[in-house]
Amino acid sequence: MFLTRRKHVLHSIHQSFYSNSRTLTISTTHIHLQQPLLQMTLTGFNMKFQNYNELLNECVHKKAFREGQRVHAHMIKTRYLPSVFLRTRLIVLYTKCDSLGDARHVFDEMHERNVVSWTAMISAYSQRGYASQALNLFIQMLRSGTEPNEFTFATVLTSCTSSLGFMLGRQIHSLIIKSNYEDHVFVGSSLLDMYAKDGKIHEAQTVFECLPERDVVSCTAIISGYAQLGLDEEALELFRCLQGEGMQSNYVTYTGVITALSGLAALDLGKQMHNHVLRSEIPSFVVLQNSLIDMYSKCGNLTYSRRIFDTMYERTVISWNAMLVGYSKHGEGREVLELFTLMRKEKKVKPDSVTILAVLSGCSHGGLEDRGLNIFQEMTSGKFGVEPKMEHYGCVVDLLGRSGRVEEALEFIKKMPFEPTAAIWGSLLGACRVHSNVDIGEFAGHQLLEIEPGNAGNYVILSNLYALAGRWEDVRSLRDLMLKKTVTKEPGRSWIELDQVLHTFHASDRSHPRREEIRVKVKELSVGFKEVGYVPDLSCVLHDVDEEQKEKILLGHSEKLALSFGLIATPESVPIRVIKNLRICVDCHNFAKYISKVYGREVSLRDKNRFHRIVGGKCSCGDYW
DNA sequence: GTAGGGTTAG
C-alpha cells in the first residue's frame, strides 16, 4: 500500500518536472475522529489499545497534529494509561509534527522506558538539529542502564558533528565494536559519515571497506564524504568504480556526484550527468536541482542554472541562494538585485544569512558599491530579519575598499562589534593594493601576518604593494620574514576540461604529454605580449633569485600553462575556460588579458573567489578581486 | 514502535 502510494507521488513529481508545471498537489484525506473516539469510551481495554494504535498510526502517516493531540487528550480524559509502546508512538507523532516540546513532555512523563522510546526521543532531537540535546540524552540513556541497539547507534552518530561530538563519536565507535554492531550497514554508513564530516576520510574509507554489505546509502555517504572535503576527483573515481561493481544510485548519490563536478567545474561531465538524471527514472527533488543550479553556475553557465531555477515546482531558500551566489560570483550585480527583489516579492521563502551575504558580495563583485552599502544599512535596521554576522561586515569592508574608501573601511573595521578576522584584513589589504594606499595597506598587512603567518598568499599581496611603492628593501625583509616563519602554501593548481577529460597543471609542471608544445607556447606568448606592452610583474615572486629567474618562475605558473594549453588545444570559436584552486595572481590575470586582446579569445577564469570573464583585454572583475 | 547518505555561504 505504502509502496504504491510512493510510486504514485514520484510519478506525479516526474510528470510535473517535464511539463514545467509548478504546482504539485498531494491530496490528504481529512481524518474523522468523532466516531472512533466516541466508540472507544465504550469498548474494552484491548480494543482501546488497538484503536488508539490505529488512530495514531494514521496521524503519524498524515502528520496530523491536531487530530493526534485530540487522540492524546482523549487518553488523558478517559484516564487511559498508555503503554510504553503507545507513548513512543506519541513521541514519534509529535516529532513528525515539529512539536518537540510535546514529544519531550510525553517522554518525561513515562514511568518506564525501553530502548525504542529512548531512541525515538534521541532521534527527535537529532532530526531537528539539536545535536547536544541528542548526545546528552544518549549519555543519560547509558547511565540508566538501557543498552543501545543498532537504531540508537545509527541515530546518535548523526548528531556527532561538532568537535565535542567527534570526540564522543570515537568513543561511540568503540562501544559499537564492543556491542558487535560494526557490521551493521545502517550503523556503518552513519559512522563513516561522521568520520568524513570530521575530515578523517581514511577512517571513513576503512569503515566503508569493512562493511560486509553495501547499499545505496553507504556508497552515497562515502562518495559525498570525498566531495564535501573537496576531494572531487577521488569522489568521481569512486563513483565510477562503485558503479562498475553494480552499485545502485538514487537522487542523493547524484547530488553528491554533481557536487564533485561543481568543484571541478567539469561542464561536459556535468551535462552528461544531468542528461543521465533526466533520462533515467530518477526524480529531480529540490536538493538535486539545487546542486544542478550550483554546478552549472560553477561551470560558468548561468543560463542553464537559471533554466533549472525557473522550472522548479518548489524552491527552498537554498535554491534562491545558489542562484544568487551564481550571479554574484560572475559579477552580475543587477541580476542579483533583481532576483533578490523577486524573492522578497514572492514571499514564499524568507531570506537567510547566506542570502544577504550573496546580495552584498554580488553588489561588491558587480561594482554596485552604494547599493550594497544601502542594503547593509537596511539589514542593520532589521529589514530582512537577519542579524548581521562577521561575514556581512566583511562584505562592507569589501564594498568600501572597492570604492576606494580605504580610510573609511579601516574606521569601519575599528568600530565592528567583532574581532577582525584574517579575511577582513586581507580584504582591506587587497583594496590598498588596487588603490595604492601603502600606509593603510602596510598596517592591514601586518595585522594579517600576525593572525595568519603561515599563509604565503598574504606575503605576496603585501609584496605587490611594496613593489608598487618601489620599497624594495621592504620586499626583501618581507621575504626573509616569510622564510623565518617557514610558510607552507597550498600548492596552486589550474585545470581545463577537454572532451570530458580534466587536464591539471601544477607550477612548472612537466608531466603533461604535450609539455614541450606548452612550454614553447608560453615562451612565444610572453615574447609576443612584451612587444605590445606586457611587463611581467616580478613582485608576484618572493623567491630570492635574480630577475631572469623570477620571470621564469612566473612563466611556470599553473594558470599560464593551462591557458596556453587551452589556446593550443581548443577551437578558436569557444572561450578558454580555466579553473584555479587559489586566488589568481596579478601577473597571470594580466597575461590572460593579453590572450583575450591579441588572440581575440574570450577567457573565462574561475578562481577561489569568483569568475573572471576576460574579453578584449578587459576583465569583468574590473581588476578588483 | 526507534535508524544511516543530500543542496547555498565561509
XYZ file of C-alpha atoms (C1' of nucleotides) in Angstrom:
635
model
C 0.000 0.000 0.000
C 2.812 2.384 1.046
C 4.867 1.465 -1.981
C 2.050 2.099 -4.410
C 1.384 5.440 -2.835
C 5.045 6.415 -3.015
C 5.192 5.341 -6.620
C 2.194 7.463 -7.386
C 3.750 10.544 -5.759
C 7.025 10.037 -7.592
C 5.172 9.650 -10.831
C 3.310 12.915 -10.445
C 6.503 14.728 -9.480
C 8.142 13.363 -12.585
C 5.211 14.428 -14.719
C 5.249 17.932 -13.339
C 9.005 18.267 -13.942
C 8.660 17.526 -17.611
C 5.518 19.551 -18.148
C 7.130 22.538 -16.374
C 4.125 22.782 -14.143
C 4.947 24.499 -10.886
C 2.147 23.162 -8.760
C 2.027 19.759 -7.251
C -0.849 18.734 -5.081
C -0.813 15.648 -2.959
C -4.271 15.215 -1.525
C -4.551 14.166 2.079
C -7.851 12.866 3.301
C -9.076 14.511 6.430
C -9.178 12.211 9.406
C -12.567 11.997 11.086
C -12.112 11.202 14.729
C -15.527 11.820 16.198
C -16.898 8.324 15.672
C -13.849 6.251 16.693
C -13.158 8.341 19.799
C -16.772 8.058 20.898
C -16.799 4.307 20.360
C -13.601 3.907 22.327
C -15.098 5.140 25.558
C -17.405 2.151 25.380
C -15.029 -0.635 24.359
C -12.729 -2.833 26.461
C -9.049 -2.318 27.280
C -7.529 -4.348 24.459
C -9.866 -2.859 21.972
C -8.790 0.580 23.142
C -5.144 -0.203 22.578
C -5.800 -1.345 19.046
C -7.981 1.624 18.243
C -5.564 4.139 19.674
C -2.733 2.467 17.841
C -4.534 2.615 14.525
C -5.542 6.212 15.012
C -2.034 7.265 15.977
C -0.567 5.422 13.020
C -2.907 7.293 10.751
C -1.944 10.604 12.354
C 1.776 9.856 12.073
C 1.368 8.901 8.467
C -0.525 12.082 7.628
C 1.380 14.334 10.025
C -1.976 15.265 11.509
C -1.052 17.316 14.562
C -4.461 18.448 15.760
C -6.030 15.033 15.363
C -3.088 13.461 17.177
C -3.492 15.918 20.023
C -7.161 15.004 20.268
C -6.365 11.314 20.490
C -3.814 12.091 23.185
C -6.319 14.282 25.046
C -8.878 11.501 24.854
C -6.471 9.139 26.611
C -5.991 11.616 29.407
C -9.702 12.406 29.719
C -10.740 8.763 29.937
C -7.864 8.043 32.374
C -6.473 5.504 29.958
C -2.828 4.709 30.791
C -0.990 4.186 27.535
C 1.748 1.567 27.368
C 5.410 2.296 26.573
C 4.528 1.306 23.026
C 1.755 3.879 22.610
C 3.701 6.615 24.366
C 6.581 6.034 21.959
C 4.101 6.390 19.116
C 3.084 9.745 20.572
C 6.743 10.860 20.699
C 7.120 9.955 17.049
C 3.905 11.737 16.158
C 4.879 14.970 17.890
C 8.354 14.827 16.361
C 6.887 14.470 12.884
C 4.590 17.395 13.551
C 7.532 19.560 14.583
C 6.420 19.775 18.176
C 9.490 18.765 20.144
C 8.173 20.197 23.401
C 5.170 17.885 23.328
C 7.379 14.927 22.429
C 9.691 15.632 25.346
C 6.719 16.057 27.666
C 5.450 12.578 26.797
C 8.959 11.212 27.255
C 9.388 12.860 30.668
C 6.068 11.501 31.906
C 6.975 7.911 31.106
C 7.274 5.698 34.187
C 9.249 3.116 32.312
C 11.239 3.426 29.105
C 12.830 0.960 26.778
C 15.475 1.220 24.066
C 12.854 2.184 21.496
C 11.458 5.099 23.453
C 14.961 6.391 24.245
C 15.936 6.080 20.592
C 12.757 7.798 19.424
C 13.485 10.789 21.639
C 17.167 10.938 20.652
C 16.082 10.773 17.035
C 13.619 13.604 17.644
C 16.442 15.884 18.732
C 18.870 14.870 16.022
C 16.259 15.227 13.276
C 15.575 18.788 14.345
C 19.244 19.655 14.624
C 19.529 19.720 18.414
C 22.771 17.792 18.474
C 23.862 18.478 22.037
C 20.451 17.535 23.447
C 20.574 14.307 21.456
C 24.032 13.481 22.787
C 23.050 14.374 26.333
C 20.068 12.106 26.159
C 22.223 9.303 24.782
C 24.543 9.620 27.768
C 21.556 9.645 30.119
C 20.330 6.521 28.396
C 23.627 4.735 29.012
C 23.563 5.834 32.659
C 20.034 4.494 33.058
C 21.376 1.085 32.089
C 19.488 0.765 28.821
C 21.581 -0.956 26.144
C 21.597 0.889 22.833
C 20.722 -1.093 19.718
C 21.596 -0.609 16.039
C 18.837 2.003 15.693
C 20.251 4.021 18.576
C 23.788 3.967 17.197
C 22.732 4.880 13.675
C 20.718 7.773 15.098
C 23.073 9.200 17.669
C 26.035 9.316 15.298
C 24.189 11.811 13.086
C 24.428 14.256 15.968
C 28.197 13.921 16.235
C 29.040 16.952 14.123
C 30.748 19.384 16.492
C 34.305 18.975 17.759
C 32.878 17.636 21.017
C 30.591 15.379 19.005
C 33.503 13.949 17.015
C 35.288 13.072 20.265
C 32.178 11.370 21.544
C 31.691 9.729 18.172
C 35.026 7.956 18.509
C 34.003 6.624 21.905
C 30.677 5.551 20.469
C 32.622 3.721 17.761
C 34.388 1.608 20.380
C 31.060 0.966 22.056
C 29.725 -0.202 18.684
C 32.624 -2.622 18.316
C 32.090 -3.917 21.840
C 28.394 -4.487 21.236
C 29.058 -6.140 17.875
C 27.170 -3.708 15.699
C 30.092 -2.714 13.500
C 28.919 -4.965 10.686
C 25.543 -3.324 10.518
C 25.122 -1.342 7.311
C 22.997 1.456 8.845
C 25.428 1.888 11.725
C 28.359 1.741 9.331
C 27.093 4.450 6.998
C 26.305 6.703 9.911
C 29.775 6.058 11.321
C 31.670 6.627 8.100
C 29.686 9.779 7.501
C 30.743 11.080 10.888
C 34.402 10.424 10.115
C 34.092 12.102 6.732
C 32.476 15.174 8.284
C 35.387 15.341 10.734
C 37.740 15.362 7.750
C 39.010 11.861 8.573
C 38.451 10.384 5.161
C 40.819 7.451 5.712
C 38.896 6.296 8.760
C 35.679 6.707 6.783
C 37.122 4.650 3.940
C 38.210 1.925 6.384
C 34.741 1.692 7.905
C 33.293 1.523 4.405
C 35.664 -1.201 3.277
C 34.970 -3.297 6.372
C 31.228 -3.354 5.777
C 30.140 -6.894 4.888
C 27.451 -5.499 2.622
C 26.994 -2.172 0.898
C 23.881 -0.380 -0.175
C 22.939 2.916 -1.828
C 23.220 4.892 1.366
C 26.632 3.671 2.455
C 28.006 4.148 -1.075
C 26.483 7.615 -1.285
C 27.849 8.518 2.128
C 31.424 7.728 1.165
C 31.187 9.437 -2.253
C 29.652 12.552 -0.710
C 32.258 12.405 2.041
C 35.007 12.841 -0.528
C 33.071 15.559 -2.353
C 32.362 17.547 0.820
C 36.057 17.622 1.628
C 36.857 18.963 -1.817
C 38.391 15.659 -2.906
C 36.365 15.901 -6.060
C 38.434 13.741 -8.369
C 38.546 10.979 -5.772
C 34.766 11.216 -5.336
C 34.263 10.886 -9.065
C 36.659 7.992 -9.367
C 34.997 6.151 -6.504
C 31.582 6.722 -8.073
C 32.778 5.208 -11.350
C 34.423 2.333 -9.553
C 31.374 1.512 -7.404
C 29.114 1.844 -10.398
C 31.273 -0.692 -12.162
C 30.726 -3.003 -9.220
C 26.976 -2.689 -9.637
C 26.184 -0.014 -7.068
C 22.630 1.301 -7.102
C 22.332 5.084 -7.328
C 19.484 7.335 -6.369
C 18.954 11.084 -6.394
C 21.128 11.589 -3.295
C 24.009 9.763 -4.966
C 23.717 12.022 -7.998
C 23.588 15.071 -5.757
C 26.931 14.044 -4.293
C 28.475 13.402 -7.700
C 27.163 16.689 -9.074
C 28.701 18.496 -6.097
C 32.041 16.952 -7.007
C 31.605 18.087 -10.620
C 30.831 21.619 -9.407
C 34.150 21.675 -7.605
C 35.947 20.551 -10.734
C 33.931 22.882 -12.979
C 33.652 19.951 -15.361
C 30.892 21.274 -17.614
C 30.821 18.455 -20.162
C 30.807 15.781 -17.489
C 28.174 17.758 -15.614
C 25.917 17.952 -18.648
C 26.352 14.254 -19.180
C 25.352 13.549 -15.593
C 22.365 15.868 -15.857
C 21.247 14.111 -19.029
C 21.601 10.810 -17.312
C 19.410 12.001 -14.454
C 16.771 13.248 -16.897
C 16.785 10.067 -18.947
C 16.596 7.684 -16.044
C 13.716 7.341 -13.678
C 15.397 9.440 -11.010
C 13.056 12.050 -9.606
C 14.514 15.554 -9.569
C 13.898 16.556 -5.980
C 14.723 20.073 -4.827
C 18.083 19.102 -3.364
C 19.257 17.564 -6.619
C 18.044 20.575 -8.577
C 19.821 22.896 -6.167
C 23.037 21.029 -6.789
C 22.464 21.358 -10.547
C 21.939 25.122 -10.266
C 25.190 25.340 -8.370
C 27.003 23.013 -10.747
C 26.096 24.981 -13.870
C 26.971 28.273 -12.259
C 30.319 26.951 -11.044
C 30.957 25.621 -14.538
C 30.365 29.114 -15.881
C 26.963 28.522 -17.425
C 24.436 30.758 -15.660
C 21.834 30.353 -18.397
C 21.427 26.678 -17.576
C 21.326 27.445 -13.868
C 18.504 29.885 -14.416
C 16.637 27.474 -16.633
C 16.589 24.907 -13.858
C 15.696 27.536 -11.281
C 12.771 28.774 -13.391
C 11.289 25.346 -13.969
C 11.391 24.161 -10.363
C 7.992 23.320 -8.904
C 9.263 24.042 -5.420
C 12.134 26.213 -4.252
C 13.835 26.343 -0.899
C 15.949 29.185 0.395
C 18.958 27.213 -0.821
C 17.653 27.285 -4.401
C 17.461 31.082 -4.250
C 20.838 31.334 -2.557
C 22.535 29.074 -5.088
C 21.193 31.231 -7.924
C 22.114 34.495 -6.172
C 25.612 33.251 -5.367
C 25.957 32.220 -9.010
C 25.168 35.724 -10.276
C 27.370 37.199 -7.595
C 30.432 35.144 -8.491
C 30.002 36.114 -12.114
C 29.863 39.788 -11.196
C 26.241 40.110 -12.339
C 25.223 42.683 -9.741
C 21.992 43.785 -11.442
C 20.757 40.209 -11.758
C 21.485 39.662 -8.068
C 19.372 42.649 -7.063
C 16.571 41.747 -9.455
C 16.363 38.198 -8.179
C 16.504 39.353 -4.575
C 13.591 41.713 -5.249
C 11.647 38.853 -6.813
C 12.363 36.657 -3.813
C 11.031 39.259 -1.394
C 8.008 39.890 -3.588
C 7.097 36.218 -3.822
C 7.355 35.875 -0.034
C 7.355 32.084 -0.280
C 10.724 31.704 1.405
C 12.426 34.026 3.845
C 15.957 35.293 3.142
C 18.587 33.920 5.487
C 22.112 34.888 6.396
C 23.551 33.370 3.204
C 21.012 35.240 1.064
C 22.152 38.612 2.361
C 25.767 37.540 2.060
C 25.189 36.691 -1.600
C 23.434 40.001 -2.225
C 26.162 42.045 -0.534
C 29.007 40.239 -2.256
C 27.024 40.428 -5.506
C 26.921 44.210 -5.194
C 30.630 44.244 -4.484
C 31.618 41.921 -7.324
C 29.207 43.687 -9.640
C 30.551 47.163 -8.909
C 27.347 48.354 -7.206
C 29.034 49.678 -4.077
C 26.388 52.173 -2.994
C 23.517 49.741 -3.434
C 25.423 47.249 -1.331
C 26.090 49.747 1.433
C 22.388 50.647 1.427
C 21.416 47.024 1.783
C 23.744 46.625 4.741
C 22.108 49.681 6.328
C 18.695 48.104 5.803
C 19.978 44.877 7.255
C 21.197 46.510 10.464
C 17.858 48.234 10.871
C 16.230 44.815 10.852
C 14.512 44.993 7.472
C 15.324 41.447 6.358
C 15.021 39.724 9.703
C 18.643 38.580 9.524
C 21.234 39.543 12.117
C 24.491 40.827 10.590
C 27.357 38.431 11.171
C 31.096 38.741 10.711
C 30.858 37.755 7.039
C 28.400 40.561 6.351
C 30.779 43.050 7.912
C 33.484 41.577 5.685
C 31.364 42.383 2.635
C 31.067 46.002 3.755
C 34.852 46.267 4.061
C 34.984 44.901 0.530
C 32.391 47.398 -0.715
C 34.162 50.366 0.844
C 37.532 49.127 -0.340
C 36.356 48.703 -3.899
C 35.038 52.275 -3.974
C 38.473 53.423 -2.903
C 37.175 54.487 0.513
C 40.053 52.742 2.227
C 40.235 55.083 5.252
C 36.524 54.625 5.861
C 36.976 50.862 5.609
C 39.649 50.982 8.303
C 37.420 53.082 10.560
C 34.590 50.627 9.951
C 36.808 47.708 10.993
C 37.803 49.503 14.183
C 34.149 50.026 15.113
C 32.957 46.482 14.348
C 31.392 44.512 17.181
C 33.718 41.608 16.288
C 37.435 40.979 16.436
C 38.576 41.351 12.798
C 39.483 38.076 11.097
C 42.199 37.369 8.558
C 39.598 37.626 5.775
C 38.735 41.182 6.847
C 42.352 42.381 6.897
C 43.005 40.506 3.658
C 40.139 42.315 2.011
C 41.453 45.701 3.182
C 44.972 44.847 2.048
C 43.639 43.886 -1.387
C 41.835 47.225 -1.622
C 45.024 49.046 -0.682
C 46.926 47.250 -3.413
C 44.389 48.283 -6.050
C 44.148 51.872 -4.784
C 47.864 52.180 -3.981
C 47.397 53.117 -0.351
C 50.682 51.929 1.092
C 50.236 53.220 4.650
C 46.943 51.550 5.434
C 47.941 48.542 3.341
C 51.069 48.079 5.402
C 49.045 48.305 8.607
C 46.452 45.815 7.334
C 49.219 43.545 6.044
C 50.919 43.396 9.416
C 47.675 42.644 11.215
C 47.096 39.909 8.684
C 50.559 38.394 9.051
C 50.077 38.303 12.783
C 46.858 36.298 12.523
C 47.884 34.128 9.579
C 51.694 33.936 9.457
C 51.557 30.661 7.578
C 49.634 31.843 4.509
C 52.037 32.603 1.658
C 49.384 34.456 -0.345
C 49.324 37.247 2.239
C 53.047 37.890 1.819
C 52.647 38.061 -1.931
C 49.941 40.741 -1.834
C 51.906 42.864 0.639
C 54.938 42.405 -1.564
C 52.895 43.581 -4.576
C 52.065 46.695 -2.598
C 55.675 47.418 -1.563
C 56.840 46.849 -5.125
C 54.240 49.337 -6.325
C 55.754 51.928 -3.993
C 59.282 50.994 -5.029
C 60.135 49.871 -1.483
C 62.471 47.060 -2.492
C 64.133 46.926 0.919
C 60.749 46.055 2.448
C 60.132 43.438 -0.236
C 63.388 41.787 0.793
C 62.700 41.849 4.536
C 59.211 40.508 3.871
C 60.754 37.590 2.018
C 63.160 36.956 4.917
C 60.261 37.061 7.346
C 58.408 34.530 5.217
C 61.389 32.184 5.250
C 61.683 32.522 9.017
C 58.038 31.609 9.505
C 58.543 28.585 7.216
C 55.433 29.325 5.266
C 53.807 26.419 3.545
C 51.476 27.172 0.734
C 48.640 25.067 -0.579
C 50.036 24.105 -3.976
C 48.467 26.116 -6.767
C 46.682 24.083 -9.438
C 44.899 25.058 -12.606
C 42.913 22.842 -14.885
C 40.957 22.820 -18.081
C 38.330 20.388 -19.341
C 38.682 18.971 -22.819
C 36.245 16.368 -24.154
C 35.225 15.307 -20.662
C 38.838 14.940 -19.555
C 40.424 17.250 -16.987
C 43.953 18.428 -17.696
C 45.574 19.571 -14.472
C 48.719 21.668 -14.168
C 50.928 22.482 -11.198
C 53.554 25.211 -11.167
C 56.350 24.413 -13.673
C 54.538 21.185 -14.444
C 56.330 18.872 -16.862
C 54.029 15.895 -16.611
C 51.573 16.684 -19.391
C 52.011 14.603 -22.567
C 52.133 17.820 -24.616
C 54.518 19.579 -22.217
C 57.019 20.548 -24.914
C 54.363 22.229 -27.064
C 53.032 24.022 -23.993
C 56.483 25.230 -22.935
C 57.175 26.648 -26.378
C 53.736 28.294 -26.498
C 54.136 30.019 -23.121
C 57.511 31.375 -24.149
C 56.169 32.521 -27.507
C 53.217 34.265 -25.875
C 55.427 36.031 -23.373
C 57.762 37.328 -26.084
C 54.872 38.377 -28.289
C 52.957 40.105 -25.496
C 56.029 42.036 -24.399
C 56.130 43.610 -27.839
C 52.661 45.014 -27.251
C 53.228 46.229 -23.717
C 53.173 43.246 -21.344
C 55.524 43.728 -18.409
C 55.956 40.714 -16.123
C 55.008 41.662 -12.548
C 58.027 40.372 -10.671
C 56.532 41.356 -7.310
C 54.415 38.238 -7.621
C 57.543 36.175 -6.955
C 59.010 36.139 -3.478
C 61.964 33.856 -4.060
C 65.466 35.267 -3.552
C 66.604 34.944 -7.159
C 67.636 37.285 -9.942
C 65.114 38.896 -12.252
C 65.583 36.426 -15.054
C 64.832 33.562 -12.704
C 61.798 35.391 -11.358
C 60.427 35.717 -14.847
C 60.977 32.042 -15.416
C 59.078 31.215 -12.240
C 56.245 33.488 -13.344
C 56.020 31.747 -16.703
C 55.721 28.437 -14.885
C 52.547 29.483 -13.014
C 49.882 26.854 -13.438
C 47.364 29.360 -14.827
C 49.690 30.213 -17.700
C 50.275 26.555 -18.518
C 46.552 25.849 -18.567
C 45.767 28.985 -20.584
C 48.440 28.196 -23.155
C 47.258 24.622 -23.431
C 43.741 25.935 -23.943
C 44.986 28.152 -26.724
C 46.650 25.207 -28.462
C 44.001 22.576 -27.905
C 40.610 24.247 -28.199
C 38.878 25.639 -31.299
C 39.033 29.396 -31.839
C 35.291 29.836 -31.549
C 34.958 28.783 -27.905
C 36.064 30.604 -24.768
C 39.078 29.221 -22.927
C 37.789 28.013 -19.570
C 40.417 27.668 -16.860
C 39.876 26.889 -13.196
C 42.343 27.774 -10.451
C 42.148 26.395 -6.921
C 43.566 29.568 -5.309
C 43.219 33.266 -5.991
C 44.593 34.175 -9.399
C 47.876 36.091 -9.292
C 48.160 39.620 -10.645
C 50.604 38.665 -13.370
C 48.541 35.751 -14.658
C 45.434 37.940 -14.667
C 47.320 40.373 -16.836
C 48.614 37.577 -19.069
C 45.053 36.361 -19.632
C 44.028 39.850 -20.653
C 46.704 39.850 -23.333
C 45.489 36.483 -24.610
C 41.985 37.894 -24.964
C 43.244 41.033 -26.702
C 45.864 39.591 -29.022
C 44.064 36.380 -29.977
C 40.533 37.712 -29.770
C 39.632 34.777 -27.486
C 37.265 35.068 -24.587
C 38.833 33.760 -21.388
C 36.717 32.518 -18.516
C 38.783 32.060 -15.415
C 37.334 30.710 -12.207
C 39.461 31.296 -9.136
C 38.767 30.603 -5.496
C 36.555 33.648 -5.093
C 34.849 34.424 -8.367
C 34.714 34.277 -12.139
C 36.848 36.475 -14.356
C 35.326 36.889 -17.793
C 38.002 38.452 -19.908
C 37.104 39.913 -23.306
C 39.182 42.256 -25.473
C 41.710 42.881 -22.717
C 39.084 43.791 -20.113
C 38.010 41.693 -17.150
C 34.549 41.539 -15.612
C 36.120 41.940 -12.166
C 37.287 45.439 -13.050
C 40.727 44.382 -11.797
C 39.403 44.200 -8.251
C 39.346 40.748 -6.733
C 7.093 1.431 17.683
C 13.080 3.600 17.195
C 17.734 4.003 12.089
C 22.028 5.709 8.019
C 23.641 9.233 2.858
C 21.933 15.102 0.140
C 21.947 21.250 -1.917
C 23.856 27.522 -0.916
C 27.812 30.605 2.202
C 32.820 30.772 4.886
